Short mmCIF file of N, CA and C in Angstrom, two decimals:
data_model
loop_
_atom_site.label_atom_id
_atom_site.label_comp_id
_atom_site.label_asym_id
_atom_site.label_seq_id
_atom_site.Cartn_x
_atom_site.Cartn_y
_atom_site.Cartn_z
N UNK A 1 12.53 11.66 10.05
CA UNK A 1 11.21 12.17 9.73
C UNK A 1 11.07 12.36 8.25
N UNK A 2 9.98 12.82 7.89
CA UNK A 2 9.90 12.95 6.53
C UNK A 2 10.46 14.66 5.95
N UNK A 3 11.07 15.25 6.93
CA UNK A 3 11.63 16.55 5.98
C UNK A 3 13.06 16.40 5.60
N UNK A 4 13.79 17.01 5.07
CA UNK A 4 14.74 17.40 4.36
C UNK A 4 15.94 16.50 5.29
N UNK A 5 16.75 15.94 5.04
CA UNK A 5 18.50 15.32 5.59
C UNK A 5 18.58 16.66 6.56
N UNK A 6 19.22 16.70 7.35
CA UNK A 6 20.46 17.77 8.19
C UNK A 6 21.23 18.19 7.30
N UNK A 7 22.15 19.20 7.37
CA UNK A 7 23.31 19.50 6.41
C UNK A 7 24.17 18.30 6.39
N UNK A 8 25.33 17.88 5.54
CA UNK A 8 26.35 17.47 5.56
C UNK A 8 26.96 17.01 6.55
N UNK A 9 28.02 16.68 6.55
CA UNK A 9 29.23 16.79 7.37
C UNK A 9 30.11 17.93 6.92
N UNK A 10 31.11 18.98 7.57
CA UNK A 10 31.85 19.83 6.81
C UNK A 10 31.00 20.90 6.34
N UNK A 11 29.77 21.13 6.56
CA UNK A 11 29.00 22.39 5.73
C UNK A 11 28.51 23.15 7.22
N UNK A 12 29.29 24.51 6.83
CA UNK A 12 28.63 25.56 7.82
C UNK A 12 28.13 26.50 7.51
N UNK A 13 26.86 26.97 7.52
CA UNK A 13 26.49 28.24 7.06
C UNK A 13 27.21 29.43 6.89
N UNK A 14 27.11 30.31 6.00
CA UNK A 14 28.27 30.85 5.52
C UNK A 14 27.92 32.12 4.60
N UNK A 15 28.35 33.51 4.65
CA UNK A 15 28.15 34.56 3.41
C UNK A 15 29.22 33.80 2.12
N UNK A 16 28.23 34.13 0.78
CA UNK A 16 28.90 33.86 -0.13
C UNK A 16 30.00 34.26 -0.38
N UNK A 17 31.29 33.46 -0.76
CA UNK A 17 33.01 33.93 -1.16
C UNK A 17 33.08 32.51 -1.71
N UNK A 18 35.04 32.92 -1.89
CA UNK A 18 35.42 31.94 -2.02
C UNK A 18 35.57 30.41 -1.33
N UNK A 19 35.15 29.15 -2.10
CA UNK A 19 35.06 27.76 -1.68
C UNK A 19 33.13 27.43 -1.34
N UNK A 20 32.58 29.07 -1.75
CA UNK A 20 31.05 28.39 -0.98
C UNK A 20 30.35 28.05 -2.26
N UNK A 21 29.12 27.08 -2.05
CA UNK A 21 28.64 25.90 -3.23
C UNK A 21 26.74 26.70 -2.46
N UNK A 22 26.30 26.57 -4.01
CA UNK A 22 24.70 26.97 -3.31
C UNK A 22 23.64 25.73 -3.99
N UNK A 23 23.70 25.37 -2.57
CA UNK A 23 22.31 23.71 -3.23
C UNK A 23 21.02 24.21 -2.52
N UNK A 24 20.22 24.20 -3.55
CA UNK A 24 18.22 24.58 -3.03
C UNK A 24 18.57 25.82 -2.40
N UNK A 25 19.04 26.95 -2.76
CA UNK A 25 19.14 28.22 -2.13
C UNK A 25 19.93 27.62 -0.90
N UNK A 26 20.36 26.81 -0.42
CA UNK A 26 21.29 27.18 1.00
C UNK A 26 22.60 27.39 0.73
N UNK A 27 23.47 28.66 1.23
CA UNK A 27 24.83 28.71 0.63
C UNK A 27 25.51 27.64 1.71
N UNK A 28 26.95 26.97 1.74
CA UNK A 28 27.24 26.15 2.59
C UNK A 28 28.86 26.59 2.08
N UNK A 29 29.73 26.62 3.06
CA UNK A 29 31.33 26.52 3.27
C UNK A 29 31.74 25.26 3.51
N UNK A 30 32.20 24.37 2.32
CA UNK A 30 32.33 23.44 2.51
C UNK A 30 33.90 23.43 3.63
N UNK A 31 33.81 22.42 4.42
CA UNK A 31 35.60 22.24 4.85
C UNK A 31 36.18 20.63 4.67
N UNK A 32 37.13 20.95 3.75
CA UNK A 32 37.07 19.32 3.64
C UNK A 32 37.25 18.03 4.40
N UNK A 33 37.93 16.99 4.57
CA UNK A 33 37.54 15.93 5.39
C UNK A 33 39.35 16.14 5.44
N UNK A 34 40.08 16.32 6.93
CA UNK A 34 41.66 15.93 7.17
C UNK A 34 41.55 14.83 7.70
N UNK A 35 43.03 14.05 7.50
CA UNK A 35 43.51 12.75 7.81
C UNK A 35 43.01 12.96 9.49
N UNK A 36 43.14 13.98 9.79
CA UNK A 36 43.22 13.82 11.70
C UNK A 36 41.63 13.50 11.85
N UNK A 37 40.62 14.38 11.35
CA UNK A 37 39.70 14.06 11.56
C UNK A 37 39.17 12.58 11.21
N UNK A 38 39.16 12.46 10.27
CA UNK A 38 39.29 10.55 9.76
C UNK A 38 39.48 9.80 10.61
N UNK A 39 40.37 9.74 11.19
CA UNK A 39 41.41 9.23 11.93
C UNK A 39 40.52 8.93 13.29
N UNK A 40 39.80 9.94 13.62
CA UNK A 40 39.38 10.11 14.90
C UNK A 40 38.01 9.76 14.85
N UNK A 41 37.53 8.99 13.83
CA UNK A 41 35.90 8.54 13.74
C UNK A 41 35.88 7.09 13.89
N UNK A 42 35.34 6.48 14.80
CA UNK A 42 34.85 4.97 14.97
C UNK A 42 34.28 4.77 13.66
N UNK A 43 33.93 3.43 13.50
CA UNK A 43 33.33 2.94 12.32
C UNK A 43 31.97 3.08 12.71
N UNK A 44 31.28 3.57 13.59
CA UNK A 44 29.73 4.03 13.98
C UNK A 44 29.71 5.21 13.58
N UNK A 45 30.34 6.10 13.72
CA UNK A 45 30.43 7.93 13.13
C UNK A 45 30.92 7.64 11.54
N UNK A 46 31.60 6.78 11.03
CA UNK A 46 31.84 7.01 9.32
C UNK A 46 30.37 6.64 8.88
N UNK A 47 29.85 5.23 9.83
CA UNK A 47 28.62 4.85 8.61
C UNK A 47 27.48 5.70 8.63
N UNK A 48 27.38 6.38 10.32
CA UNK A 48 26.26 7.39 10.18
C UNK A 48 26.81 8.63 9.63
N UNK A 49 28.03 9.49 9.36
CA UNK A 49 27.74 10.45 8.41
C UNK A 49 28.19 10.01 7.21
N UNK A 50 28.41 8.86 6.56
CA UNK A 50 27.90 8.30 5.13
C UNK A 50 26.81 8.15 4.78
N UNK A 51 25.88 7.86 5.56
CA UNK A 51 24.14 7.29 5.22
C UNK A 51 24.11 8.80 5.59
N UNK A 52 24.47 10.00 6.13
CA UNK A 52 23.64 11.11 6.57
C UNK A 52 24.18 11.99 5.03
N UNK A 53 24.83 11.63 4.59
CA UNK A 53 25.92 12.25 3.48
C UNK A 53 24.90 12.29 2.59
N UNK A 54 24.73 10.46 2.27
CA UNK A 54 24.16 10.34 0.90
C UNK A 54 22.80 10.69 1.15
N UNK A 55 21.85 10.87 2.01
CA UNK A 55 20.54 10.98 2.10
C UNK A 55 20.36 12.35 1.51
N UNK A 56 21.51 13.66 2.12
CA UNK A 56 21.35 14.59 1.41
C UNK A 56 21.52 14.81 -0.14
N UNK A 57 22.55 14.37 -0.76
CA UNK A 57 22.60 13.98 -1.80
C UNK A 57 21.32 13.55 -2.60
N UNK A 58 21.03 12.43 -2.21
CA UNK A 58 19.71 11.90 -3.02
C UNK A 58 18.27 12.25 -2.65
N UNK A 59 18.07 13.12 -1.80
CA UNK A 59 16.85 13.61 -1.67
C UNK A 59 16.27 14.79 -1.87
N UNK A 60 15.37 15.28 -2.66
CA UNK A 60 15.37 16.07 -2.81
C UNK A 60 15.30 17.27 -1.78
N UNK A 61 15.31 18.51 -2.09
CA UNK A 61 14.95 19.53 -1.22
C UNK A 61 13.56 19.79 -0.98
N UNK A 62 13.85 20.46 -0.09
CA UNK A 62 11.83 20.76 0.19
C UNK A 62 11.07 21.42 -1.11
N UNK A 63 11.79 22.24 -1.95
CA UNK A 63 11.39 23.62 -3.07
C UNK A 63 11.22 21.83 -4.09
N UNK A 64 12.25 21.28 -4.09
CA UNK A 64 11.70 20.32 -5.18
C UNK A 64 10.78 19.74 -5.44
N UNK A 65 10.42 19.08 -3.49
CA UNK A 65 9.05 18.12 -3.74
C UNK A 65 7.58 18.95 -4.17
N UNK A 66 8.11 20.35 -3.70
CA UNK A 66 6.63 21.31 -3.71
C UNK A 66 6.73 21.60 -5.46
N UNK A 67 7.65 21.02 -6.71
CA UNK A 67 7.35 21.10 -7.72
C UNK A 67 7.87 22.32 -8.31
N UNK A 68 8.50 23.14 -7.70
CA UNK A 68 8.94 24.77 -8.32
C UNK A 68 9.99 24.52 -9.51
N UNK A 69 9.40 25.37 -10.64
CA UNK A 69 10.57 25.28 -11.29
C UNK A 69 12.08 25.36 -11.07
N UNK A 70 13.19 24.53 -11.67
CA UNK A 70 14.83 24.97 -11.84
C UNK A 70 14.97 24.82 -10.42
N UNK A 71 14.45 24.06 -9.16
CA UNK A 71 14.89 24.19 -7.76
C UNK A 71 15.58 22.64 -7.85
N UNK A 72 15.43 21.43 -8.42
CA UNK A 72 16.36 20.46 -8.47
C UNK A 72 18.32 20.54 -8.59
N UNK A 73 18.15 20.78 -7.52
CA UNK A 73 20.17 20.95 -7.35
C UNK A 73 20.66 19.89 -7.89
N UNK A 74 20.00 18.83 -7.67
CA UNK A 74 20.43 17.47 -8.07
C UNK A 74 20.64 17.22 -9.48
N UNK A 75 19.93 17.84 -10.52
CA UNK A 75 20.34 17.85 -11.57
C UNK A 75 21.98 18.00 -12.52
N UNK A 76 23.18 18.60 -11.48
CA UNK A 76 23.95 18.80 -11.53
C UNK A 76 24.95 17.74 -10.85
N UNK A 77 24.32 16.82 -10.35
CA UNK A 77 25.18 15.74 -9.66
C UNK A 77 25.91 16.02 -8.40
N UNK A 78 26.68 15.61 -8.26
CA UNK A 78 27.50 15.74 -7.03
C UNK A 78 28.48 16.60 -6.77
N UNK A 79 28.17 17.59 -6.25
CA UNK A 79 28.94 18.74 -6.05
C UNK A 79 30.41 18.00 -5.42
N UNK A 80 31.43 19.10 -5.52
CA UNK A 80 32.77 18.71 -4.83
C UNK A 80 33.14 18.98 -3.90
N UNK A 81 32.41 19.28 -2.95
CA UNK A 81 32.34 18.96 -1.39
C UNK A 81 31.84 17.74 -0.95
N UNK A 82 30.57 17.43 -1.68
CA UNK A 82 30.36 16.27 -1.21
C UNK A 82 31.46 15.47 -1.47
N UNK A 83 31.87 15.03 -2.69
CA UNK A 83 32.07 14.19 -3.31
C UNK A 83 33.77 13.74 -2.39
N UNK A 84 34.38 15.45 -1.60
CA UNK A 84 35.47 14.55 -1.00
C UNK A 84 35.06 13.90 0.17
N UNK A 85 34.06 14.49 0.81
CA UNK A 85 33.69 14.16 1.66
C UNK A 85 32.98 11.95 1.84
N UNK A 86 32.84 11.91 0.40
CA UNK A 86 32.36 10.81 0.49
C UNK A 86 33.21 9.83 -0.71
N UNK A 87 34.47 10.26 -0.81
CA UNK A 87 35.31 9.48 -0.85
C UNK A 87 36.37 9.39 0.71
N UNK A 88 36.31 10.40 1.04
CA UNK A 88 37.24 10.28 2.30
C UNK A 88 36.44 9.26 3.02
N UNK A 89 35.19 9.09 3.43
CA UNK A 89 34.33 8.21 3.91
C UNK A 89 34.45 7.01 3.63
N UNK A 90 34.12 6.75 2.47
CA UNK A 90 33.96 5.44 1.34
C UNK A 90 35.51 4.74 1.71
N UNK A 91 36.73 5.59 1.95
CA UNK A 91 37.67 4.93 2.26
C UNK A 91 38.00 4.57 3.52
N UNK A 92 37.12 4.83 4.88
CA UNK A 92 36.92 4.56 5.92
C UNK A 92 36.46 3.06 6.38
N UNK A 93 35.29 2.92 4.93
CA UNK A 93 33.79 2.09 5.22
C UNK A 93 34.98 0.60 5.48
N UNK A 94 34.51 -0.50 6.51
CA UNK A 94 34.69 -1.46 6.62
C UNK A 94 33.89 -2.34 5.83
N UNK A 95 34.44 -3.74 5.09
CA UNK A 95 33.78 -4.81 4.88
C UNK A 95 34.23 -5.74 5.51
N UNK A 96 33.42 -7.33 5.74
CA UNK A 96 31.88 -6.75 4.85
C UNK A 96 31.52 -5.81 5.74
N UNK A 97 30.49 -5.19 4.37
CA UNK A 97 29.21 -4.48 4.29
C UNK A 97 28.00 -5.10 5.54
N UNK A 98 27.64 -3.82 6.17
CA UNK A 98 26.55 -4.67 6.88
C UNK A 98 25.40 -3.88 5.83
N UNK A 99 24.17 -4.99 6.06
CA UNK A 99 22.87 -4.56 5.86
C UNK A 99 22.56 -2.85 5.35
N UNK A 100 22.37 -2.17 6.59
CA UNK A 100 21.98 -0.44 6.18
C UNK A 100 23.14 0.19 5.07
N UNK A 101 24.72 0.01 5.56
CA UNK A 101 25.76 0.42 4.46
C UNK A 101 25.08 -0.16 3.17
N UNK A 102 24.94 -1.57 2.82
CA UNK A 102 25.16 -1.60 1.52
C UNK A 102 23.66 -0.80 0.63
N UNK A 103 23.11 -1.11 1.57
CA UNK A 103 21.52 -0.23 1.22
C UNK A 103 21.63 1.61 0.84
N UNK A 104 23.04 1.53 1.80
CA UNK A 104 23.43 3.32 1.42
C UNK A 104 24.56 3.57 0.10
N UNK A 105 24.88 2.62 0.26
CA UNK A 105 25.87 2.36 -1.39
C UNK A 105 24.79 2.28 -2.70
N UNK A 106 24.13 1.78 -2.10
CA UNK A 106 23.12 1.37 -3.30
C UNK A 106 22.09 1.75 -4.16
N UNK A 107 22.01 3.06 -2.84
CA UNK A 107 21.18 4.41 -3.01
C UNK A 107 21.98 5.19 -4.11
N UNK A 108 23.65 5.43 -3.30
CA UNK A 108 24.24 6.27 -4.01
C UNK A 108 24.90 5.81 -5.13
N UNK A 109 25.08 4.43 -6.01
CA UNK A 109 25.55 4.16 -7.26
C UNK A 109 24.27 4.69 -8.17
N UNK A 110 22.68 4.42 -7.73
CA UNK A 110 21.80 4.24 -8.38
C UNK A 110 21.89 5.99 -8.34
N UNK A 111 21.79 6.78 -7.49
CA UNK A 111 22.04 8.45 -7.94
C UNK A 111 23.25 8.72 -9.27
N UNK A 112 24.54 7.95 -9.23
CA UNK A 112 25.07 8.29 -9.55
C UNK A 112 25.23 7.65 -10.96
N UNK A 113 24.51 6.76 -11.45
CA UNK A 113 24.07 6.65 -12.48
C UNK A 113 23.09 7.19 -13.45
N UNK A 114 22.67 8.00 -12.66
CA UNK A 114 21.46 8.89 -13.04
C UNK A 114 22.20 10.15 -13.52
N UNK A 115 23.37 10.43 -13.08
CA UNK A 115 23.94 11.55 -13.63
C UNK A 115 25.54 11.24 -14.13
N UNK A 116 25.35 9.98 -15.24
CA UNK A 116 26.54 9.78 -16.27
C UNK A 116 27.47 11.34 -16.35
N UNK A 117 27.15 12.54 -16.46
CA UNK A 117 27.58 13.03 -17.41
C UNK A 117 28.70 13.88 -16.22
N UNK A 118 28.68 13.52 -15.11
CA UNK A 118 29.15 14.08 -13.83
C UNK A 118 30.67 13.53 -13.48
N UNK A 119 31.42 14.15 -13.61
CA UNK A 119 32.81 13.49 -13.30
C UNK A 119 32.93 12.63 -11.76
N UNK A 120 32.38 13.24 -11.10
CA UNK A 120 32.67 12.70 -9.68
C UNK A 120 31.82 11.40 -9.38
N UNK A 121 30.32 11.58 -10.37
CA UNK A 121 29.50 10.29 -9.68
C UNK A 121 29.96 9.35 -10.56
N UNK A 122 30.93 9.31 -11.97
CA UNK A 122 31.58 8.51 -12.24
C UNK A 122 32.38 7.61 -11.21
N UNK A 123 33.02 8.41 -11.16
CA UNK A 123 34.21 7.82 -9.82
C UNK A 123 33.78 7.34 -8.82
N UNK A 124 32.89 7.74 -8.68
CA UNK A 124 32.06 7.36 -7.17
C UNK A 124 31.65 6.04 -7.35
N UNK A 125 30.84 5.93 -8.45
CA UNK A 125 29.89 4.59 -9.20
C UNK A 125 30.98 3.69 -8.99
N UNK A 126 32.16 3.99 -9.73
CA UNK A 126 33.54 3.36 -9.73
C UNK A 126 33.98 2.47 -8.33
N UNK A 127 33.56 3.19 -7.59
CA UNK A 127 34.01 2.91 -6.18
C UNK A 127 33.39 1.99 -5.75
N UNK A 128 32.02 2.36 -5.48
CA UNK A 128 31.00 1.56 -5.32
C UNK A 128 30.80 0.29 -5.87
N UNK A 129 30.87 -0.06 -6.97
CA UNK A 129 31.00 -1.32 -7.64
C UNK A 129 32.36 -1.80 -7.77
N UNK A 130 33.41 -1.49 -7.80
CA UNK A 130 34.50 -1.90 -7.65
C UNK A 130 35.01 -2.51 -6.14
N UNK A 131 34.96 -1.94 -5.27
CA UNK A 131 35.07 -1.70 -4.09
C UNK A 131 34.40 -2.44 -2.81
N UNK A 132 33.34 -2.10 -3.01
CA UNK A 132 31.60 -2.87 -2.46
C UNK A 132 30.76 -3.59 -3.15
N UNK A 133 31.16 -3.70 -4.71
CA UNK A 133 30.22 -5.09 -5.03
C UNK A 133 28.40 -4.09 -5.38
N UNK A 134 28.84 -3.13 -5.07
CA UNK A 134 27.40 -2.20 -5.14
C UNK A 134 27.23 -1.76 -6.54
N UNK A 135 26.16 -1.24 -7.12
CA UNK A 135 25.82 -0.52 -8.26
C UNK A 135 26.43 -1.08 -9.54
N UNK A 136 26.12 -2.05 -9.72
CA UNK A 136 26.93 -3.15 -10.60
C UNK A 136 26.11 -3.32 -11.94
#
């Protein structure tokens, strides 16, 4: 539909402490991605929570589209939950690439060029074009 991605993968609502990340006012506990869980995802569950990954990532929040000041999370790039989360993924992804994947790679090099100054969407970009032929 046209509102906001679902959360993540790995993000559970959560009181603020240690390991929690706050994007568009939602606090989230990230948990990271284990080999067992990996392990245990068909290549239908990596590509849909990769495309469900990056949609959050690159879209804005609801506070953004309505224009409010300082509500762009995105400005800060890729937090480090995501970012294991979508390398643990990215090292899942089978090629070739079908169709929707490379369209979701392509989303996320072009985010992650948008925020040079970000250690992780470096690496990521890295991946992506190295890797998949994407964001080149």
């Amino acid at each position: 539909g046209a509102g906001a991605p679902e959360a993540p993968p790995g993000c559970a609502p959560a009181a603020l402490g240690a390991g929690s990340a706050s994007m568009g006012g939602a606090h989230c506990l990230w948990r990271p991605p284990t080999l067992g869980l990996l392990l245990r995802l068909d290549d239908v569950a990596v590509t849909a929570l990769l495309e469900k990954l990056v949609a959050w990532i690159v879209a804005p929040p609801p506070a953004a589209r309505l224009g409010e000041a300082g509500s762009d999370f995105r400005a800060f790039g890729i937090e480090q939950g995501s970012a294991m989360w979508l390398f643990a993924l990215l090292g899942r992804v089978d090629t070739p690439l079908v169709t929707d994947t490379q369209a979701t790679l392509h989303d996320l090099a072009r985010f992650c060029k948008a925020h040079p100054d970000c250690p992780s969407s470096r690496m990521i970009l890295c991946v992506c074009r190295d890797a998949f032929g994407q964001g080149g």
